[in-house]
PDB file of C-alpha atoms in Angstrom:
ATOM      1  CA  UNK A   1      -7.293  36.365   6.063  1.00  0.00           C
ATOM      2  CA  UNK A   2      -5.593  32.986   7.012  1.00  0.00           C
ATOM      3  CA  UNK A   3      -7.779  31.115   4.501  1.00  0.00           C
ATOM      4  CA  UNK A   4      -6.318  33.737   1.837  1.00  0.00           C
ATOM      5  CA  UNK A   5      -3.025  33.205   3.053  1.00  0.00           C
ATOM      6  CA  UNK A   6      -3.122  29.267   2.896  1.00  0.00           C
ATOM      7  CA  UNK A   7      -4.384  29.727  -0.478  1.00  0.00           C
ATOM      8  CA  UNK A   8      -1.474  31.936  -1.663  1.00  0.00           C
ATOM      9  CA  UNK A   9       0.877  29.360  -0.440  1.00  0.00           C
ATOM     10  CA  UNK A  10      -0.787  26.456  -1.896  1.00  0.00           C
ATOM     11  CA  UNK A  11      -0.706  28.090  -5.324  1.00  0.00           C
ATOM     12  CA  UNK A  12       2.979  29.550  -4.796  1.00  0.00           C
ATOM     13  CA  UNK A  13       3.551  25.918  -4.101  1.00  0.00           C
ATOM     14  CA  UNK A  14       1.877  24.234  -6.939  1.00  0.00           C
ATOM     15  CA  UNK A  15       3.647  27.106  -9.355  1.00  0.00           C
ATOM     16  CA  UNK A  16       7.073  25.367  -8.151  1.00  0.00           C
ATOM     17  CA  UNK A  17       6.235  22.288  -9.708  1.00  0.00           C
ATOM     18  CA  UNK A  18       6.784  23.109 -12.854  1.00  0.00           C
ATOM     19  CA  UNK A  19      10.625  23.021 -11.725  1.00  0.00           C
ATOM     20  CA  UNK A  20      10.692  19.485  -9.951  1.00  0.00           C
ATOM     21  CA  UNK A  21      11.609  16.466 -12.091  1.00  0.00           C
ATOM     22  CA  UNK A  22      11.933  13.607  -9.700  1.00  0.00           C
ATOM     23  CA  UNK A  23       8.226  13.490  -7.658  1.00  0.00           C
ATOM     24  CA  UNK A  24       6.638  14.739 -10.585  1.00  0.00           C
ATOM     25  CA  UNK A  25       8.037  12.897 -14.223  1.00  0.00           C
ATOM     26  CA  UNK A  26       7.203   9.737 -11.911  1.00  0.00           C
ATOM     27  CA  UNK A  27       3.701  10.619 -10.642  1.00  0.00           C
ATOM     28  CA  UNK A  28       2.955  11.865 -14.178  1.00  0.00           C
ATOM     29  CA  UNK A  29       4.208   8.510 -15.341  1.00  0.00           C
ATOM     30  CA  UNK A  30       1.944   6.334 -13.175  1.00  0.00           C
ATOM     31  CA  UNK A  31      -1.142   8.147 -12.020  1.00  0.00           C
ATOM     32  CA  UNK A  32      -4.480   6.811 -13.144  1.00  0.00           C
ATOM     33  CA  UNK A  33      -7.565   9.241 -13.183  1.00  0.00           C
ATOM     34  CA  UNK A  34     -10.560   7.964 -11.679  1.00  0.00           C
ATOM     35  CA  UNK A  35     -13.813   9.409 -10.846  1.00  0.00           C
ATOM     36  CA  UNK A  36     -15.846   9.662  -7.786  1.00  0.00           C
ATOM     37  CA  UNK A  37     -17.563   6.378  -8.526  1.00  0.00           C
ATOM     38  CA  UNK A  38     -14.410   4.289  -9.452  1.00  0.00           C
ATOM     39  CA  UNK A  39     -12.822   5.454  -6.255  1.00  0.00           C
ATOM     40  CA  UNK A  40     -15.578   4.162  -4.311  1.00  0.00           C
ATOM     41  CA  UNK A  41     -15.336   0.968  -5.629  1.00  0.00           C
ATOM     42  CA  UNK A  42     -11.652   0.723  -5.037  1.00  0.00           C
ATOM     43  CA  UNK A  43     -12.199   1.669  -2.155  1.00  0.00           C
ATOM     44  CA  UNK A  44     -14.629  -1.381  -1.561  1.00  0.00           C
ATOM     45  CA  UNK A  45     -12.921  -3.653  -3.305  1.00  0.00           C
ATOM     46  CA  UNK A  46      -9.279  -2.664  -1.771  1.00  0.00           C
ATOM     47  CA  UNK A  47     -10.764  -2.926   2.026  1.00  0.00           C
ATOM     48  CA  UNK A  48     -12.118  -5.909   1.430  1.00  0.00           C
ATOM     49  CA  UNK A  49      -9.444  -8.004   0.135  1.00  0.00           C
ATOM     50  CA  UNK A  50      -7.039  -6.236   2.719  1.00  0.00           C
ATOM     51  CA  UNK A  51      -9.127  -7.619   5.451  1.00  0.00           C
ATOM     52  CA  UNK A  52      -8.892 -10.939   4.191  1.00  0.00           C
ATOM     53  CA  UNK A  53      -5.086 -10.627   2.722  1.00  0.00           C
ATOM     54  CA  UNK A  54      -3.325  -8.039   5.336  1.00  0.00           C
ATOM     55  CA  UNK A  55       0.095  -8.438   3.118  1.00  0.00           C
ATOM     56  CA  UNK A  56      -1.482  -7.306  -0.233  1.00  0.00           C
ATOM     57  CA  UNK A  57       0.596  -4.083   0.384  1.00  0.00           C
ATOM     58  CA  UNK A  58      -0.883  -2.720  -3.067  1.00  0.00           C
ATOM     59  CA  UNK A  59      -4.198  -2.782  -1.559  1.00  0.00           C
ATOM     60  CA  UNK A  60      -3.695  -0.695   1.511  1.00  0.00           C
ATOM     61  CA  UNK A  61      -2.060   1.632  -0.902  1.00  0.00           C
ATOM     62  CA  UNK A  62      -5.114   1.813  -3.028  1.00  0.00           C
ATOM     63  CA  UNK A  63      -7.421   2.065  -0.143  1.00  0.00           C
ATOM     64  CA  UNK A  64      -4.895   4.755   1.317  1.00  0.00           C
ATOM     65  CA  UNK A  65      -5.460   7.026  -1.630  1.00  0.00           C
ATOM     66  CA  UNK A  66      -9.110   6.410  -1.948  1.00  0.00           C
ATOM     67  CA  UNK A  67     -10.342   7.067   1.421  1.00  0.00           C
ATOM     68  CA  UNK A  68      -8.013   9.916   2.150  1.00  0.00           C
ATOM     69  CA  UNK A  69      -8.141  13.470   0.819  1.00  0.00           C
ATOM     70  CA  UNK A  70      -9.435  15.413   3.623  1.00  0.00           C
ATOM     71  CA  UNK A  71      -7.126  13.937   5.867  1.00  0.00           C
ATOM     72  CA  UNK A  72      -4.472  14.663   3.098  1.00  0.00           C
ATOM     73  CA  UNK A  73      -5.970  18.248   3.227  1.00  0.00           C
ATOM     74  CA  UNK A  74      -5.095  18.435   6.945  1.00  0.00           C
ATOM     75  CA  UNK A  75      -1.538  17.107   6.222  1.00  0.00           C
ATOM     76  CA  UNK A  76      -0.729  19.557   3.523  1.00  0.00           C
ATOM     77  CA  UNK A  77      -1.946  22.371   5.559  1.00  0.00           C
ATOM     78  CA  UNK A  78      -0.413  21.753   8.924  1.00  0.00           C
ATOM     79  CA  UNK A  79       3.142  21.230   6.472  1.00  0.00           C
ATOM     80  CA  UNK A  80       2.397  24.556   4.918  1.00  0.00           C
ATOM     81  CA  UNK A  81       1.732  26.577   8.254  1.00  0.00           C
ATOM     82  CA  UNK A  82       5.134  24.946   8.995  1.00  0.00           C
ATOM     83  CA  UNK A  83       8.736  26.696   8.379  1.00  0.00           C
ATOM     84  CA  UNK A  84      10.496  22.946   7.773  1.00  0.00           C
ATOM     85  CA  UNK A  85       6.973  21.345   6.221  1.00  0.00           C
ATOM     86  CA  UNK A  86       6.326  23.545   4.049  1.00  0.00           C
ATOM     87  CA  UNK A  87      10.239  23.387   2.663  1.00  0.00           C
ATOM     88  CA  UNK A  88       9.311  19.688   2.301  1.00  0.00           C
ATOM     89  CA  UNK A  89       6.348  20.520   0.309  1.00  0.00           C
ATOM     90  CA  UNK A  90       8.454  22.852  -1.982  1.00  0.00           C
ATOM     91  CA  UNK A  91      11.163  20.568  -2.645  1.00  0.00           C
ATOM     92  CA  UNK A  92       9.725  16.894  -2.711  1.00  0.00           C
ATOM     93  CA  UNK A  93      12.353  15.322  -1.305  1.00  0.00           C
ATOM     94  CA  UNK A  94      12.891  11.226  -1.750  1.00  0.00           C
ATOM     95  CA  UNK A  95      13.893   8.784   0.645  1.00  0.00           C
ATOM     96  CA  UNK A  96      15.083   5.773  -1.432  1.00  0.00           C
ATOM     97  CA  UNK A  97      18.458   3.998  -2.475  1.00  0.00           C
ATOM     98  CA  UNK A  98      19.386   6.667  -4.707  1.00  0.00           C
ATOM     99  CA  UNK A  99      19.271   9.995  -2.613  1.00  0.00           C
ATOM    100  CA  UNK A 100      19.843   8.529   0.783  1.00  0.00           C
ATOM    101  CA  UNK A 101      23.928   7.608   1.245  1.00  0.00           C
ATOM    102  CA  UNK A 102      23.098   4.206   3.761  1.00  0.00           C
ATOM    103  CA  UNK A 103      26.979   3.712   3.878  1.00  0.00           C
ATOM    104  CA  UNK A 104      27.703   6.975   5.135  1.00  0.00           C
ATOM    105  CA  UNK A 105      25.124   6.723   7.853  1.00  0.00           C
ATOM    106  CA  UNK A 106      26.304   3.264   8.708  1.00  0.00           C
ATOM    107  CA  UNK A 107      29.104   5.231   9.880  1.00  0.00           C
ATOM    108  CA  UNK A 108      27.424   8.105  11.909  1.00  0.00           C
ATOM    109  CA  UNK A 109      28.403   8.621  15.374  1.00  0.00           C
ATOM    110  CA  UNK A 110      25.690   5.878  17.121  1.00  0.00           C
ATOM    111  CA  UNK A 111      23.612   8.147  19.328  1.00  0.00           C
ATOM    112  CA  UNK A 112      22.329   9.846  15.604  1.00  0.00           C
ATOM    113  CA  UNK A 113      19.540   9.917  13.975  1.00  0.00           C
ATOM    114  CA  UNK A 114      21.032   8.474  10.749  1.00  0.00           C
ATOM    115  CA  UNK A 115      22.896   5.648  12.209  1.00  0.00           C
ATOM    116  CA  UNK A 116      19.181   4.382  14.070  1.00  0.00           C
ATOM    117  CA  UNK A 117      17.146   4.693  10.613  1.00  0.00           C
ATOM    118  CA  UNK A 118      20.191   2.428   9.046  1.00  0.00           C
ATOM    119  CA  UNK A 119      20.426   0.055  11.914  1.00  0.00           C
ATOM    120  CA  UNK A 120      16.672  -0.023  11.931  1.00  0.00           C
ATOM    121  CA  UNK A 121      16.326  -1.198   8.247  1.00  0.00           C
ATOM    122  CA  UNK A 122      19.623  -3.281   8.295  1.00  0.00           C
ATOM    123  CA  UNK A 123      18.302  -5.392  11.568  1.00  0.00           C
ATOM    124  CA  UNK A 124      14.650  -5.921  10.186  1.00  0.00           C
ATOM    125  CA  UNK A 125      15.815  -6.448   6.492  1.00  0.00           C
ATOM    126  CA  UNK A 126      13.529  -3.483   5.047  1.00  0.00           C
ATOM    127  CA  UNK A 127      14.460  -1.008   2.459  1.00  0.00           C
ATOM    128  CA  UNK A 128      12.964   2.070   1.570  1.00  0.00           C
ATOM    129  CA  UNK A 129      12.650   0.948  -2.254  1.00  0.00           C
ATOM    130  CA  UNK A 130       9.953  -0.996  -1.528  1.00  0.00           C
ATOM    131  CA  UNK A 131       6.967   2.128  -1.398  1.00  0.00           C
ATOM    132  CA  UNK A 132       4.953   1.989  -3.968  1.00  0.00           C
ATOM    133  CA  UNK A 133       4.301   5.312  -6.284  1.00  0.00           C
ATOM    134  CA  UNK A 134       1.229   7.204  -5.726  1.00  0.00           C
ATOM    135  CA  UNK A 135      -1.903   6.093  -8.350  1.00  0.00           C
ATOM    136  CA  UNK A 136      -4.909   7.195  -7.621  1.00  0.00           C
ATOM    137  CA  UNK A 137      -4.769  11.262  -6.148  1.00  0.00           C
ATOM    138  CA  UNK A 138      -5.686  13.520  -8.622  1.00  0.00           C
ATOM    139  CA  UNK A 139      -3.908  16.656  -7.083  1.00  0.00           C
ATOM    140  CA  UNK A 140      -0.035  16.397  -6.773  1.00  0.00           C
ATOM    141  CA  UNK A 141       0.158  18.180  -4.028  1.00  0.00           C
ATOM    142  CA  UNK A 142      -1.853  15.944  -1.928  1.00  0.00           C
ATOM    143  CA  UNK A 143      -0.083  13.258  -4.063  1.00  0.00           C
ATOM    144  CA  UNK A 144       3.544  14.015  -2.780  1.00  0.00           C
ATOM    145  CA  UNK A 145       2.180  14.400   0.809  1.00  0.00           C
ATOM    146  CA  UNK A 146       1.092  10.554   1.251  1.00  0.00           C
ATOM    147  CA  UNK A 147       4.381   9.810  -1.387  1.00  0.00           C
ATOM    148  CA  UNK A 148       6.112  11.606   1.142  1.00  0.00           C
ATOM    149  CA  UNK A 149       3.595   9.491   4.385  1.00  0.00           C
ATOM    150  CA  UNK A 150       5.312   6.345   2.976  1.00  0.00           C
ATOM    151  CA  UNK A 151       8.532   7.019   2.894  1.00  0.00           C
ATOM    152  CA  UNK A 152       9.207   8.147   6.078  1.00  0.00           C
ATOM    153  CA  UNK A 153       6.666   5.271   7.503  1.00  0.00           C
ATOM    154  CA  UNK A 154      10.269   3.282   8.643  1.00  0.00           C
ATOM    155  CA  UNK A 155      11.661   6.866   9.984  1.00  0.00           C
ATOM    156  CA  UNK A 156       8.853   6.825  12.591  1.00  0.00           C
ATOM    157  CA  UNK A 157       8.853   3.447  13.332  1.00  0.00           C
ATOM    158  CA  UNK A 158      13.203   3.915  13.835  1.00  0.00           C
ATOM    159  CA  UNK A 159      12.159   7.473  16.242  1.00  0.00           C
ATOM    160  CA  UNK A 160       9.121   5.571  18.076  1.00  0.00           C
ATOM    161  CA  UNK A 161      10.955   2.549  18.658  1.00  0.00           C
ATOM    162  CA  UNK A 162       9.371   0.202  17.421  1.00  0.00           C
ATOM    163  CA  UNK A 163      10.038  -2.981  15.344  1.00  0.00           C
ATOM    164  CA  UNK A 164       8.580  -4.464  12.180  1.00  0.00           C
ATOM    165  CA  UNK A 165       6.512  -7.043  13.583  1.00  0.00           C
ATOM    166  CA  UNK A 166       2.944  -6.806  14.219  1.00  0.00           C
ATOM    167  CA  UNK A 167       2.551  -5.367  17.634  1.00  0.00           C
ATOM    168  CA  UNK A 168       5.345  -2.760  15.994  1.00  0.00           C
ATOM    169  CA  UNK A 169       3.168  -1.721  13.266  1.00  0.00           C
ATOM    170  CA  UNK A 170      -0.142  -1.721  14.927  1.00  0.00           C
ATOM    171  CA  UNK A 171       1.202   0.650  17.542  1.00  0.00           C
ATOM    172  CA  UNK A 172       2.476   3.249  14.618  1.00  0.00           C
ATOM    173  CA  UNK A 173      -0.266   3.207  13.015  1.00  0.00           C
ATOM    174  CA  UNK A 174      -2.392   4.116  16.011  1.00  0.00           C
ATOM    175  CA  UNK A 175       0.037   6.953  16.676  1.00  0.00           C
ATOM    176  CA  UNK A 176       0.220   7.941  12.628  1.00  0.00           C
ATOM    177  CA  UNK A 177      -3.850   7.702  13.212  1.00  0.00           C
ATOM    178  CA  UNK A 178      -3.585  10.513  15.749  1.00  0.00           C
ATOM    179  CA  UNK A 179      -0.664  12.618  13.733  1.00  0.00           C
ATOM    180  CA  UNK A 180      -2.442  12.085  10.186  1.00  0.00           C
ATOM    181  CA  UNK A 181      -6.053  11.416  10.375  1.00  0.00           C
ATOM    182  CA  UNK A 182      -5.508   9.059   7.882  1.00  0.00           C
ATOM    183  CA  UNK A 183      -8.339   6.667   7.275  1.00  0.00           C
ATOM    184  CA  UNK A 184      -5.823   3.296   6.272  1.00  0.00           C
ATOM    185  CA  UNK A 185      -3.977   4.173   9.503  1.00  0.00           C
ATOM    186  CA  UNK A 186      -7.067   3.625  12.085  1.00  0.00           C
ATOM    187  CA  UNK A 187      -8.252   0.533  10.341  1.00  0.00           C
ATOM    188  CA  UNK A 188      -4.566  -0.637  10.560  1.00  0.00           C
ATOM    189  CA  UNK A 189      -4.448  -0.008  14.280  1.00  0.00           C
ATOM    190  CA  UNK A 190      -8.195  -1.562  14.733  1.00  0.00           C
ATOM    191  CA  UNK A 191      -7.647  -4.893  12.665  1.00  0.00           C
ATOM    192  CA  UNK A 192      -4.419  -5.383  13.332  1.00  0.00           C
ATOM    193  CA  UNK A 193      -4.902  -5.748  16.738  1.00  0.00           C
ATOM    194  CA  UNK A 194      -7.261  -8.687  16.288  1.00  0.00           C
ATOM    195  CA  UNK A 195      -4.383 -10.243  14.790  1.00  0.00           C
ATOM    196  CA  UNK A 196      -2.002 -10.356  17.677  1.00  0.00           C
ATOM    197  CA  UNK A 197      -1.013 -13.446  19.449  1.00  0.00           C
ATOM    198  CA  UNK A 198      -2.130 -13.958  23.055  1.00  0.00           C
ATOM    199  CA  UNK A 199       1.180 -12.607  24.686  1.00  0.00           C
ATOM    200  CA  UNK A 200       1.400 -10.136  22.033  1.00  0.00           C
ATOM    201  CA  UNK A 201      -2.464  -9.149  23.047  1.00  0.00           C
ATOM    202  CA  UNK A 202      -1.595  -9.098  26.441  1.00  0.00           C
ATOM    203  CA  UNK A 203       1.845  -6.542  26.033  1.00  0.00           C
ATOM    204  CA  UNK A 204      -0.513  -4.155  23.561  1.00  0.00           C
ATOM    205  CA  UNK A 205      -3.624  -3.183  26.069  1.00  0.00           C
ATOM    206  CA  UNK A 206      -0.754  -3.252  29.026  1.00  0.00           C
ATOM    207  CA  UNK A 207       1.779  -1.276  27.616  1.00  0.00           C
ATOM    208  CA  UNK A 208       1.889  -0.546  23.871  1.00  0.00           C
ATOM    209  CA  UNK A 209      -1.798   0.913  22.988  1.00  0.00           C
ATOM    210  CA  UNK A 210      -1.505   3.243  26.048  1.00  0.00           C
ATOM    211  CA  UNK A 211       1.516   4.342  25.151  1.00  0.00           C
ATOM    212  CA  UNK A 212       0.470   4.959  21.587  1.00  0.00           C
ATOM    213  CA  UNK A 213      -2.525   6.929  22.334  1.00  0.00           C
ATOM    214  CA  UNK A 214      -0.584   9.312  25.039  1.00  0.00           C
ATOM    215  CA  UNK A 215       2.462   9.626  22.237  1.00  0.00           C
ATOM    216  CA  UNK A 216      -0.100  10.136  19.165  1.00  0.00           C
ATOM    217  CA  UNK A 217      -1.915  12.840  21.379  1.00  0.00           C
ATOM    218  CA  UNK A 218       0.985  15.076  22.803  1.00  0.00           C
ATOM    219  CA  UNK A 219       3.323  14.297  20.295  1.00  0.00           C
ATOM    220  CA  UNK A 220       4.535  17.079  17.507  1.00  0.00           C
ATOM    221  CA  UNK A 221       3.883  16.412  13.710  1.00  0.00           C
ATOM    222  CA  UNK A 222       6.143  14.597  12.518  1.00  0.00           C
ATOM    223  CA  UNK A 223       5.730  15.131   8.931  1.00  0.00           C
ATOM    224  CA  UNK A 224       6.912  18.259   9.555  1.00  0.00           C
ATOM    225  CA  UNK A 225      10.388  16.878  10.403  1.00  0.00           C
ATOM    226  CA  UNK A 226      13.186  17.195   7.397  1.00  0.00           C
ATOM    227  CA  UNK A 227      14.543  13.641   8.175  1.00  0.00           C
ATOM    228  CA  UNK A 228      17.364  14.225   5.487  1.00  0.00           C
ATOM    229  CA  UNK A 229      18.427  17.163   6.854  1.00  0.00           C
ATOM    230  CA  UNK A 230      18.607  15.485  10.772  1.00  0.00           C
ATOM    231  CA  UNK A 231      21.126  12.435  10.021  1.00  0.00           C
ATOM    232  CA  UNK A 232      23.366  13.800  12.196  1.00  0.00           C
ATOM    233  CA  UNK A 233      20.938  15.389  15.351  1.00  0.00           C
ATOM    234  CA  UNK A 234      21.133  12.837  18.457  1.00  0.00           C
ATOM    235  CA  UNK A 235      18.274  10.890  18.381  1.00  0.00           C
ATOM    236  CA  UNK A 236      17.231  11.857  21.902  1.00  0.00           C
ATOM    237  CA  UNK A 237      17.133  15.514  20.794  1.00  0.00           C
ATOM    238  CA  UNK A 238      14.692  14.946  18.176  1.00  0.00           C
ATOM    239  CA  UNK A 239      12.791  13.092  20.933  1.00  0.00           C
ATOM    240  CA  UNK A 240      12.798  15.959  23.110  1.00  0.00           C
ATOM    241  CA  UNK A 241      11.924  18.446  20.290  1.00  0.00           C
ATOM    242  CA  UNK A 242       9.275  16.062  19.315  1.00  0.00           C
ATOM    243  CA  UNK A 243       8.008  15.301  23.124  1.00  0.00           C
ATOM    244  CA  UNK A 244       8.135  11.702  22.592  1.00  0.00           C
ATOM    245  CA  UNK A 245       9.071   9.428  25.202  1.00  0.00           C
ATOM    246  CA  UNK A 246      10.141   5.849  24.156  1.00  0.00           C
ATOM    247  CA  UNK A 247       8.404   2.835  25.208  1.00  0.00           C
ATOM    248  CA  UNK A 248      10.982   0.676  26.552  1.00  0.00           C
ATOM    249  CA  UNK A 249       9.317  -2.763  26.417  1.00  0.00           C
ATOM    250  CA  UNK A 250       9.079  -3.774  22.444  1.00  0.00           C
ATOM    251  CA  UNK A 251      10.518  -6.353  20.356  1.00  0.00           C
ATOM    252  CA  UNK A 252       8.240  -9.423  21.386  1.00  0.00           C
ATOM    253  CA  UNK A 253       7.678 -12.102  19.253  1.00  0.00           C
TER     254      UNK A 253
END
């Protein structure tokens, strides 16, 4: 009965589609069809040069959307057994220059939710412009859900805490490991660890990795969050609702 159910909504879901321009004119515009074989060897070829090259952002993509369908699976469905997910599903919102007003949360009360996520990518000189279209899924659905993975990536780091250096992003990614299942994600955490500098090493089995296994455990999904509907909630409150408890040591260099 629940399988039948899922199903319904999945199709009710995909039927919507139809009706979206943004998410979908652009995914139709850029996606590449590949078959089982060729996404093997991306995914090869991708892993390997990101172990060697950490910064070619277009190759964690690529070995993001390679590796990852059945944890994209387990996305979609905990977003669809969701009230607010499965809105988010429906109606594929952005996060980018163009649908997000950055001067109007510049001028949120400071406690909010909207005036951390512009202070976040104002101090660390990020913009949400910068994620990359999906290429390589071959079902849109699952497409939009790791579209929609990257472009609240700097939303979760601005609700963990946690800054845009490397012991920042290897402690998301071990909590997004935990939340998403996401292949990318646990490599991220693994490797990127080995690249942390002795005091950073130090901080990270101490404090940060501890943390980020209790948070990634106990934590509620936060893909099912409707960020652009929240500007305005007090960032503790969405804490509390999502029974996370910030780290307070972070930042080192």
């Amino acid at each position: 009965m629940r399988y039948k159910m899922l199903k319904k909504l999945i199709v009710s879901n995909n039927q919507m589609y139809r009706h979206m321009s943004g998410f979908v004119s652009q995914y139709n515009e850029n996606h590449i069809p590949t078959t089982p074989l060729q996404k093997i060897m991306l995914s090869v070829g991708s892993a390997a040069i990101s172990l060697f090259e950490p910064r070619r952002a277009d190759m964690i993509s690529t070995l993001g959307e390679t590796t990852g369908t059945h944890a994209l699976k387990y996305i979609r469905d905990k977003m669809i057994n969701n009230p607010e997910g499965n809105e988010i599903l429906q109606l594929q919102p952005r996060i980018n220059s163009s649908t997000v007003d950055f001067g109007k949360l510049k001028d949120m009360p400071h406690n909010t939710l909207g005036y951390a996520y512009f202070k976040f990518l104002d101090h660390n000189k990020v913009t949400p412009d910068s994620r990359g279209i999906v290429q390589f899924i071959d079902d849109i659905q699952l497409a939009y859900v790791m579209q929609r993975y990257r472009e609240v990536h700097d939303l979760f780091h601005t609700v963990l805490g946690m800054p845009t250096n490397m012991l920042g992003e290897v402690t998301v990614k071990w909590i997004e490991a935990f939340q998403t299942k996401l292949p990318m994600t646990l490599s991220g955490g693994l490797f990127g660890a080995v690249r942390l500098k002795p005091k950073q090493r130090e901080q990270y089995v101490k404090y940060y990795l501890p943390w980020a296994i209790q948070t990634g455990l106990n934590s509620n999904f936060m893909l099912n969050i409707y960020f652009e509907k929240r500007w305005e909630q007090p960032i503790e409150e969405l804490h509390k609702e999502l029974n996370i408890k910030p780290l307070e040591i972070f930042d080192l260099k």
